Each structure stands twice: as C-alpha cells, then as structure tokens.
PDB file of C-alpha atoms in Angstrom:
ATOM      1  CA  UNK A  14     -71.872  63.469 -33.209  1.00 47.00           C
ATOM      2  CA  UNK A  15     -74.172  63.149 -35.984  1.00 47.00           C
ATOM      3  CA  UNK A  16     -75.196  67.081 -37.367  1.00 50.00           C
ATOM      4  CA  UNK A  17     -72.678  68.480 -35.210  1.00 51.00           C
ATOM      5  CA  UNK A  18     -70.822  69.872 -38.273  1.00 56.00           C
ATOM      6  CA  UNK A  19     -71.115  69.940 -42.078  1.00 62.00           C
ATOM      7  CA  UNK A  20     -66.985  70.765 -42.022  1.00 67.00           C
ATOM      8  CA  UNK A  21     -64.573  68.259 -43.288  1.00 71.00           C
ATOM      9  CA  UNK A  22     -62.142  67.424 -40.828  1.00 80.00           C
ATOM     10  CA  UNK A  23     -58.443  68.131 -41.980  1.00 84.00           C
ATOM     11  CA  UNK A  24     -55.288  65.921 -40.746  1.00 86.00           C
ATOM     12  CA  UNK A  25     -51.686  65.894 -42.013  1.00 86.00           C
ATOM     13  CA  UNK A  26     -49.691  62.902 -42.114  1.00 83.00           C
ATOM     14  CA  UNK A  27     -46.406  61.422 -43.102  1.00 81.00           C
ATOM     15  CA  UNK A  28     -46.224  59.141 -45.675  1.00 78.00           C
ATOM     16  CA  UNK A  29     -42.903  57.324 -46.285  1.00 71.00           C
ATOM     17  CA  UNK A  30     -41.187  58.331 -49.867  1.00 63.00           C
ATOM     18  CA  UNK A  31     -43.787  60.869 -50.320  1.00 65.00           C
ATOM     19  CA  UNK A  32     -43.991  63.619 -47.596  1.00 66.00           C
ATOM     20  CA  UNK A  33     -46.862  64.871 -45.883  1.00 73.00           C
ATOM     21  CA  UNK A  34     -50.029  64.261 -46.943  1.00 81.00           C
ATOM     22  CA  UNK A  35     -54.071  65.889 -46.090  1.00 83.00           C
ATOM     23  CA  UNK A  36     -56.359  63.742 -45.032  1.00 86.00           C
ATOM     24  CA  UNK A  37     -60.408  65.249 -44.895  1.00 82.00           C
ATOM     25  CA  UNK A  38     -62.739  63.088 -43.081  1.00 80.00           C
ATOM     26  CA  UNK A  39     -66.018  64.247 -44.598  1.00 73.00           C
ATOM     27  CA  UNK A  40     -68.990  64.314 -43.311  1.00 65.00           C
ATOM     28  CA  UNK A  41     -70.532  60.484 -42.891  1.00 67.00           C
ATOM     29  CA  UNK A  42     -72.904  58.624 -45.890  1.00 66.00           C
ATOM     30  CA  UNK A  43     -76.390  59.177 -44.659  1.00 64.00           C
ATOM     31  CA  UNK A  44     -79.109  57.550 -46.900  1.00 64.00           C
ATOM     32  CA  UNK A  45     -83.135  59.149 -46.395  1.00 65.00           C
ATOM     33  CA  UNK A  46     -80.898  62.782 -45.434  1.00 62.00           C
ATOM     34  CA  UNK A  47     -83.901  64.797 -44.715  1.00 65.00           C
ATOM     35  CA  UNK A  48     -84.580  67.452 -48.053  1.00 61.00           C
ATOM     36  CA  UNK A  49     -83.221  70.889 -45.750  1.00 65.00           C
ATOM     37  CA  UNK A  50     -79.765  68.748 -45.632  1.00 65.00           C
ATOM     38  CA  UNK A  51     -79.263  67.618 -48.765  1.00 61.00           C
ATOM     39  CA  UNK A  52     -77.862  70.775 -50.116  1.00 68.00           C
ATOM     40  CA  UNK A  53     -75.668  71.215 -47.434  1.00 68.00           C
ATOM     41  CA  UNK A  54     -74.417  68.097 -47.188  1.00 69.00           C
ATOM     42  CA  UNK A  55     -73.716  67.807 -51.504  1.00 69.00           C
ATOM     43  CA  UNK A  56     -71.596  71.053 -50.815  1.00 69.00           C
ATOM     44  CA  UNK A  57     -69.567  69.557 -48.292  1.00 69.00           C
ATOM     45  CA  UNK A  58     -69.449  65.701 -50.101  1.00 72.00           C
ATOM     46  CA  UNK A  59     -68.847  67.145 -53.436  1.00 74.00           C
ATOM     47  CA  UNK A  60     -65.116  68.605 -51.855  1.00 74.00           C
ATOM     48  CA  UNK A  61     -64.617  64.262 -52.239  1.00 80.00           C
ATOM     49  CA  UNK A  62     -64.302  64.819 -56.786  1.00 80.00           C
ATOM     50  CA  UNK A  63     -61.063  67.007 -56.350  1.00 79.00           C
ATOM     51  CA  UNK A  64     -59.400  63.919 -54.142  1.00 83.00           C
ATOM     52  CA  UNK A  65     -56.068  62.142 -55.331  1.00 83.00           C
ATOM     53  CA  UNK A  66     -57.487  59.025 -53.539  1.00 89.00           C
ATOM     54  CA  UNK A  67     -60.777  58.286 -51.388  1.00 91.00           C
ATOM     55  CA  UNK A  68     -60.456  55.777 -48.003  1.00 92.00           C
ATOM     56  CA  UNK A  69     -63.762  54.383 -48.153  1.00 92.00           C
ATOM     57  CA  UNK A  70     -63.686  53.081 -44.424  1.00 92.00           C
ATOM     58  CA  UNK A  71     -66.817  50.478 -43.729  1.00 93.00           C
ATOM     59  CA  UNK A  72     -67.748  48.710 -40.480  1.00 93.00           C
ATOM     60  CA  UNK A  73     -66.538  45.133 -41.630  1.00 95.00           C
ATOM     61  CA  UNK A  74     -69.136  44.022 -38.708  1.00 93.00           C
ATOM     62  CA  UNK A  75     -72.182  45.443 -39.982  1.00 91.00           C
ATOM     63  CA  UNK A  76     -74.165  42.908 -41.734  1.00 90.00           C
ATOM     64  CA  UNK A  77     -75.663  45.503 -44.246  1.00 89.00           C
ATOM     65  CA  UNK A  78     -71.944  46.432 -45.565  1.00 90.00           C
ATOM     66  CA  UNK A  79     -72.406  45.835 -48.766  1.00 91.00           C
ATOM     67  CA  UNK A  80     -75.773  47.531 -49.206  1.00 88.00           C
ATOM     68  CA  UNK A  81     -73.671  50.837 -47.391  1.00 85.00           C
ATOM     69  CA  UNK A  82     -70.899  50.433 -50.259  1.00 90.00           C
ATOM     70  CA  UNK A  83     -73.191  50.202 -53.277  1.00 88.00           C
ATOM     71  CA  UNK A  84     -75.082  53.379 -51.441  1.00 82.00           C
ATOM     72  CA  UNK A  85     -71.607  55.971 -50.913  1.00 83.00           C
ATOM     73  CA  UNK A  86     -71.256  54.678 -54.786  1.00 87.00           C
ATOM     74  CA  UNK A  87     -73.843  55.841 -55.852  1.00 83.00           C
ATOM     75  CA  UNK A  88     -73.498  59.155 -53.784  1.00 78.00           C
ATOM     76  CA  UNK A  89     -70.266  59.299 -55.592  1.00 83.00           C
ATOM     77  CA  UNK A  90     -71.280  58.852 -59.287  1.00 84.00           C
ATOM     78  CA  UNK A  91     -74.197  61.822 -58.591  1.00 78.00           C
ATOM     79  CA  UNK A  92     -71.687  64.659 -56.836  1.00 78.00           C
ATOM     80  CA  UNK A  93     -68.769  63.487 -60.161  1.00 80.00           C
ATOM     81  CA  UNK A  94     -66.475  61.116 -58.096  1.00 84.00           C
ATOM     82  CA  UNK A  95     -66.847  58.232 -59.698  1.00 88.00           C
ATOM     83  CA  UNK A  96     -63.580  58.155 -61.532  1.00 86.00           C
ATOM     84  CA  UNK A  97     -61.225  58.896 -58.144  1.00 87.00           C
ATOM     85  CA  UNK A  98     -59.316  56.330 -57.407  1.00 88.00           C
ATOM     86  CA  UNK A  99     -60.527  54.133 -53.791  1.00 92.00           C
ATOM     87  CA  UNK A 100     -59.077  52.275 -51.428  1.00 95.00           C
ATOM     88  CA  UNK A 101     -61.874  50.499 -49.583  1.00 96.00           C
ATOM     89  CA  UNK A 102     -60.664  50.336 -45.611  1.00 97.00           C
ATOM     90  CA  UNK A 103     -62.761  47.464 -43.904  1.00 97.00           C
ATOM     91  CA  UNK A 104     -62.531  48.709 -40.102  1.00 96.00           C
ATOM     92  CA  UNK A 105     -63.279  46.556 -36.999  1.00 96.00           C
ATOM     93  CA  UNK A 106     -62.205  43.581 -38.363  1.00 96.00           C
ATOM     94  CA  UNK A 107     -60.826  41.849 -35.103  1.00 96.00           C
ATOM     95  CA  UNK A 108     -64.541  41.600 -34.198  1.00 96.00           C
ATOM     96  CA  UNK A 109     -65.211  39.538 -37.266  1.00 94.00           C
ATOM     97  CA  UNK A 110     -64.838  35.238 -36.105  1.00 91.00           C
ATOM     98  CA  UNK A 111     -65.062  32.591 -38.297  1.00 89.00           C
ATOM     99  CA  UNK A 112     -64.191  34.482 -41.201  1.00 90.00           C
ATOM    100  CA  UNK A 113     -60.922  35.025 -43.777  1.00 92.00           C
ATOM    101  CA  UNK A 114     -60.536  38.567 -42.838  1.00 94.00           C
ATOM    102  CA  UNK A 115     -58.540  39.751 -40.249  1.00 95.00           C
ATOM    103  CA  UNK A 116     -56.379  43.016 -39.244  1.00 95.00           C
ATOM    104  CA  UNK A 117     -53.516  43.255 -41.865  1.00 95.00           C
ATOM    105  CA  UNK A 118     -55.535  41.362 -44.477  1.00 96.00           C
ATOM    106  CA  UNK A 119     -55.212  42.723 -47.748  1.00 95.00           C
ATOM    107  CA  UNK A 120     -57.041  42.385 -51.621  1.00 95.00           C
ATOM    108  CA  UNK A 121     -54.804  43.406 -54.585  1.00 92.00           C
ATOM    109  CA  UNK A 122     -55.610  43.960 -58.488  1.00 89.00           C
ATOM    110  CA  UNK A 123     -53.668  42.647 -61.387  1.00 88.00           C
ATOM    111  CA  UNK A 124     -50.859  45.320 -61.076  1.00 81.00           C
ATOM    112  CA  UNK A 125     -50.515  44.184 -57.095  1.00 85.00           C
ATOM    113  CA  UNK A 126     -52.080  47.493 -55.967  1.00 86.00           C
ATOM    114  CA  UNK A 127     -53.951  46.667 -52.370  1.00 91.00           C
ATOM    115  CA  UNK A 128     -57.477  47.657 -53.358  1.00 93.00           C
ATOM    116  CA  UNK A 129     -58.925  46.396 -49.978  1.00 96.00           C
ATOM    117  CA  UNK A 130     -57.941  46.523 -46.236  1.00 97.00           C
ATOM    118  CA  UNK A 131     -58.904  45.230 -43.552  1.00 97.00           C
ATOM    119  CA  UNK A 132     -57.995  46.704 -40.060  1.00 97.00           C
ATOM    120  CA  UNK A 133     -58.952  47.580 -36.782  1.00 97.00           C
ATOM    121  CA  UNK A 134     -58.763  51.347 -35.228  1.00 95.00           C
ATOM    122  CA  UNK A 135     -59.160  49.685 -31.761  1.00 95.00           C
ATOM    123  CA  UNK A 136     -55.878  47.523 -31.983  1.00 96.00           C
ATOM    124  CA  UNK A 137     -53.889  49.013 -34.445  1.00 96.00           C
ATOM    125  CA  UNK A 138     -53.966  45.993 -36.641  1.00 96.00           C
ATOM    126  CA  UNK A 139     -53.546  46.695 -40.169  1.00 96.00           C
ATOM    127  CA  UNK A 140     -52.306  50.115 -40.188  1.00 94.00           C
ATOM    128  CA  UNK A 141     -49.059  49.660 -41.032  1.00 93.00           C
ATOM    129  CA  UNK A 142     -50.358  47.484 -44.361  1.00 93.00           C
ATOM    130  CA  UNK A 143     -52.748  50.844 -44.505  1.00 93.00           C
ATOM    131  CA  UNK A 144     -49.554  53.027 -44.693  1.00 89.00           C
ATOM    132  CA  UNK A 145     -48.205  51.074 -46.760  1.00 88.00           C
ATOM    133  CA  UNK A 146     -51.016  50.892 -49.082  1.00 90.00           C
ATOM    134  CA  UNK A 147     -51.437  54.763 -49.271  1.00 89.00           C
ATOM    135  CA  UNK A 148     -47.870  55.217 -50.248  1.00 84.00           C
ATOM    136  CA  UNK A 149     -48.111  52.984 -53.019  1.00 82.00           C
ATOM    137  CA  UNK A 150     -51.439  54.008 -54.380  1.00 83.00           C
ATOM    138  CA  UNK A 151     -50.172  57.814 -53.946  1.00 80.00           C
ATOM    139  CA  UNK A 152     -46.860  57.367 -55.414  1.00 74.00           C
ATOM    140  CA  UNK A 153     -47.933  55.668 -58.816  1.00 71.00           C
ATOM    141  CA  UNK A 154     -49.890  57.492 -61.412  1.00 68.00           C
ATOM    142  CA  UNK A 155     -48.223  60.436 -61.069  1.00 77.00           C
ATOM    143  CA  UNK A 156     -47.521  63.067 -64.073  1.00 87.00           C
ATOM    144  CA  UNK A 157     -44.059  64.684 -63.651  1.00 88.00           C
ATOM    145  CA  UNK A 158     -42.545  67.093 -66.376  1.00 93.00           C
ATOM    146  CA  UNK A 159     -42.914  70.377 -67.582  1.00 96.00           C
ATOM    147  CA  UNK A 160     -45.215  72.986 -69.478  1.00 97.00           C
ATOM    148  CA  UNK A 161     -44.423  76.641 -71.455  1.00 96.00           C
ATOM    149  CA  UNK A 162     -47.318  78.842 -70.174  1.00 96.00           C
ATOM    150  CA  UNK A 163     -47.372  82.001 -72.604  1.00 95.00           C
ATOM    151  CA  UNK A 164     -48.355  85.160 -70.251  1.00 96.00           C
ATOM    152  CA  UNK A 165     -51.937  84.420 -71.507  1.00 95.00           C
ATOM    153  CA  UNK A 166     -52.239  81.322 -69.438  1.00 96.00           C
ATOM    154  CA  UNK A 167     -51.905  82.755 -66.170  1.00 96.00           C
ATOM    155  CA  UNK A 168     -55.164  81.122 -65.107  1.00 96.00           C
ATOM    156  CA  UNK A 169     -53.192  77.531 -66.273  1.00 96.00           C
ATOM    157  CA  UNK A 170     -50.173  78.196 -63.716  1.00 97.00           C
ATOM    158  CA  UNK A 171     -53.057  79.555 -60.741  1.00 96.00           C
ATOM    159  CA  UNK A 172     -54.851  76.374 -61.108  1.00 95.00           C
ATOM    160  CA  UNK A 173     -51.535  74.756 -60.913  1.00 95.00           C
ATOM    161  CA  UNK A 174     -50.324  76.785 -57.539  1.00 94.00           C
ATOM    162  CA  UNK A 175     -54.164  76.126 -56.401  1.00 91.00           C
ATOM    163  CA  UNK A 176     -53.117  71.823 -56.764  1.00 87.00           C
ATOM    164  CA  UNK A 177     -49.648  72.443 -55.306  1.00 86.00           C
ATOM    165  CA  UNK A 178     -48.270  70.815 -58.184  1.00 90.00           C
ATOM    166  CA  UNK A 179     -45.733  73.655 -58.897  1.00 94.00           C
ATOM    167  CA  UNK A 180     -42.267  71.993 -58.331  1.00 93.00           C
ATOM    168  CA  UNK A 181     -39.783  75.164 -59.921  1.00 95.00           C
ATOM    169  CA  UNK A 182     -40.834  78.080 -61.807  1.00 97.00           C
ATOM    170  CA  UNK A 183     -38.589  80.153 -64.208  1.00 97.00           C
ATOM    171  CA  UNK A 184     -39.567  83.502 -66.925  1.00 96.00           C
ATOM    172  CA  UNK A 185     -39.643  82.571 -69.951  1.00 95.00           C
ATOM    173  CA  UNK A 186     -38.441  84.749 -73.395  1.00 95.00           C
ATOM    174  CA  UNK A 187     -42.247  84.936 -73.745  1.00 94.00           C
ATOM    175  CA  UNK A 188     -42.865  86.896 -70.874  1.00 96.00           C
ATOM    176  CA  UNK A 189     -44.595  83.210 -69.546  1.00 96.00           C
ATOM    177  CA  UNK A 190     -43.814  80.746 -67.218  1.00 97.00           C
ATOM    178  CA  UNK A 191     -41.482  77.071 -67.687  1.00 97.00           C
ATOM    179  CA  UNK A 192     -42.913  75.489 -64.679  1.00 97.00           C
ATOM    180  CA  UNK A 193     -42.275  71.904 -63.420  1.00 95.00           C
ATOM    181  CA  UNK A 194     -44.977  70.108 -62.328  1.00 94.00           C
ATOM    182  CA  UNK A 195     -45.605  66.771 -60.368  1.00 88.00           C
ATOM    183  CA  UNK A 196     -49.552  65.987 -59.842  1.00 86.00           C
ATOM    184  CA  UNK A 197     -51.722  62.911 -59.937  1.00 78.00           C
ATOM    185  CA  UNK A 198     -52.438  62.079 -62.890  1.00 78.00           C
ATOM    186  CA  UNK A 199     -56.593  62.333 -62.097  1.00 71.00           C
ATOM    187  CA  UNK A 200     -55.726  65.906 -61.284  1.00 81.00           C
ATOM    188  CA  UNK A 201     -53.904  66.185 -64.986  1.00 89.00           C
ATOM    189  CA  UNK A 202     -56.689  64.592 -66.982  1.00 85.00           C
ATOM    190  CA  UNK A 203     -59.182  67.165 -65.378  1.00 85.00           C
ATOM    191  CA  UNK A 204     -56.399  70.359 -66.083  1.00 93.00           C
ATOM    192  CA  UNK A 205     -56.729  68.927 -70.003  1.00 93.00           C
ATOM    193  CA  UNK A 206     -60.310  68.594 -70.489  1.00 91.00           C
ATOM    194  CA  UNK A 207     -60.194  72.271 -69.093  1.00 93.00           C
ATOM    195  CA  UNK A 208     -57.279  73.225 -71.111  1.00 94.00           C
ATOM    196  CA  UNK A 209     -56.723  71.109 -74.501  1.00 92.00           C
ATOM    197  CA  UNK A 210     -53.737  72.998 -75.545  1.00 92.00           C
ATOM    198  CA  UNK A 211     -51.756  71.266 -72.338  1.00 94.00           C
ATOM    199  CA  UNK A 212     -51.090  67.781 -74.238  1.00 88.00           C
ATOM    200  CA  UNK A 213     -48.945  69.864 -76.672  1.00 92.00           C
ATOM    201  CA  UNK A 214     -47.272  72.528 -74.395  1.00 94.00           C
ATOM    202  CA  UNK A 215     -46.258  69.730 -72.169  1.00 95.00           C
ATOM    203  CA  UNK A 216     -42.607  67.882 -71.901  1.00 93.00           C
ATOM    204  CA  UNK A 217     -42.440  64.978 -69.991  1.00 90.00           C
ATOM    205  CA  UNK A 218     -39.602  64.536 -67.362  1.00 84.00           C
TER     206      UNK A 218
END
C-alpha cells in the first residue's frame, strides 16, 4: 500500500555457508515524490549506503524498465550508494514470451559473479539461482583479520560491535582491545576513510 509506511521492512534468512542474513525492503522508487515526502522518504532510502549488497528487484514486464533502473540509480548516487555492490533481480519473468529471459536465467561478470537474475515470485522460478547468487556475492569480498585498538579507540571497536563484525575480543597489555574482525570489505573501506590509522593497526588473517 503505497504511503502506508516510511519503515523498512526487516526479514532474516538463511543463507547456505554464511548464516543468517537481514534483508530491509525499503520503501519503493517513486519519481515526481511530492516536496512534503521527499525528506522523509531520503531518511528512510538513505538506510540503503550502509548495505553489504542491494537486490534491485524490477518488473521484467514493464516496458519502461530500463527508464525505472537508470531512475533508482540515480536516487542512489544522490543519498551516497553508488559504490554498494547490486544484484539486479528481474521479477515476473514467466510473463515475459518470445524473449531469452526466463525464471532461473542468469548474467555473470568476468569473475563469474551473477550480476543479473531473472525470476518469478509467483512460481518460485529462479530462487534457488537467487540463493545461490546471494551466497556468493556475500561470501566474497570479505576482510577477515585482526586490529590492536589502544584504549583511545574505543569509538573504533563501537563502530565495530555497531557492524557486528566483532568475531573474539581479548585485553590487551595496553589496556586496549585485540579484536578479530570479519566484515565486507565496503564496510572496511568506509571504517578507513573514517579512521586512517586502521591500514597499519591491522593484521590480516
């Protein structure tokens, strides 16, 4: 129901080899949002920059598809997402005919990473490719190892608890923290440009 809520809607799932996993369903892309909405809707949209991975799900029926892609881009680049990774998840695709795409049909880059889906809510097709897809664009990428946080750099180790990247946590003879971390490796980028002295405190694992 379109307005009904400005809330993200919040899912686990179970993602083989990698545990459970939070899915938010924002809010939808709505281009000419009337001015008294904007703001809200930026607030909400902008929760879409501190993602590991965005499911840009299109209706591979619609005619105007590609104009709705190159609009959520755009969205993206203003609120600071441009640079999370996306896995674009063409829905309704057992309505398409006379077309290459069908449910379980599948784009990949140069390092074989699915980059495109195509799939169908109604019938299930696809969504086991989709699963499949999410654990291997979730499980690569990753930063694993560990850092020495002197006890000046508590606000280092809360931003780490806040990205549940913590993985073990021991005192050092600094009255600090040795604390092993496992993160995306979007999410560590970020932590650096915040914190330039993490490259050199940091011991890979």
């Amino acid at each position: 129901q379109l307005f009904a809520t400005l809330d993200p809607t919040l899912r686990s799932a179970d993602i083989p080899q990698l545990g459970k996993v939070v899915m938010a369903d924002t809010v939808g892309f709505i281009r000419q949002l009337p001015h008294s909405l904007v703001d809200a809707f930026r607030a909400t949209l902008e929760e879409t920059a501190q993602a590991t991975l965005l499911l840009h799900v299109v209706d591979a029926h619609d005619e105007n598809s590609d104009d709705h892609i190159l609009a959520v881009n755009q969205v993206l680049e203003e609120i600071g997402a441009q640079d999370v990774a996306q896995l674009l998840v063409f829905n309704k695709a057992d309505l398409l005919e006379n077309s290459p795409y069908y449910p379980g049909y599948a784009e990949h880059d140069k390092d074989g990473k699915i980059t495109k889906i195509w799939v169908s809510a109604r019938t299930g097709g696809g969504l086991d490719l989709l699963r499949e897809a999410l654990q291997g664009r979730l499980s690569s990428g990753r930063v694993h190892g560990m850092v020495h946080l002197g006890p000046s750099q508590g606000q280092i180790r809360a931003q780490l608890y806040a990205l549940k990247a913590v993985q073990n946590e021991t005192l050092n003879d600094e009255g600090g923290w040795d604390i092993v971390i496992n993160l995306t490796n979007y999410q560590w980028q970020k932590l650096c440009q915040q914190h330039s002295e993490l490259a050199q405190i940091f011991v890979a694992l």
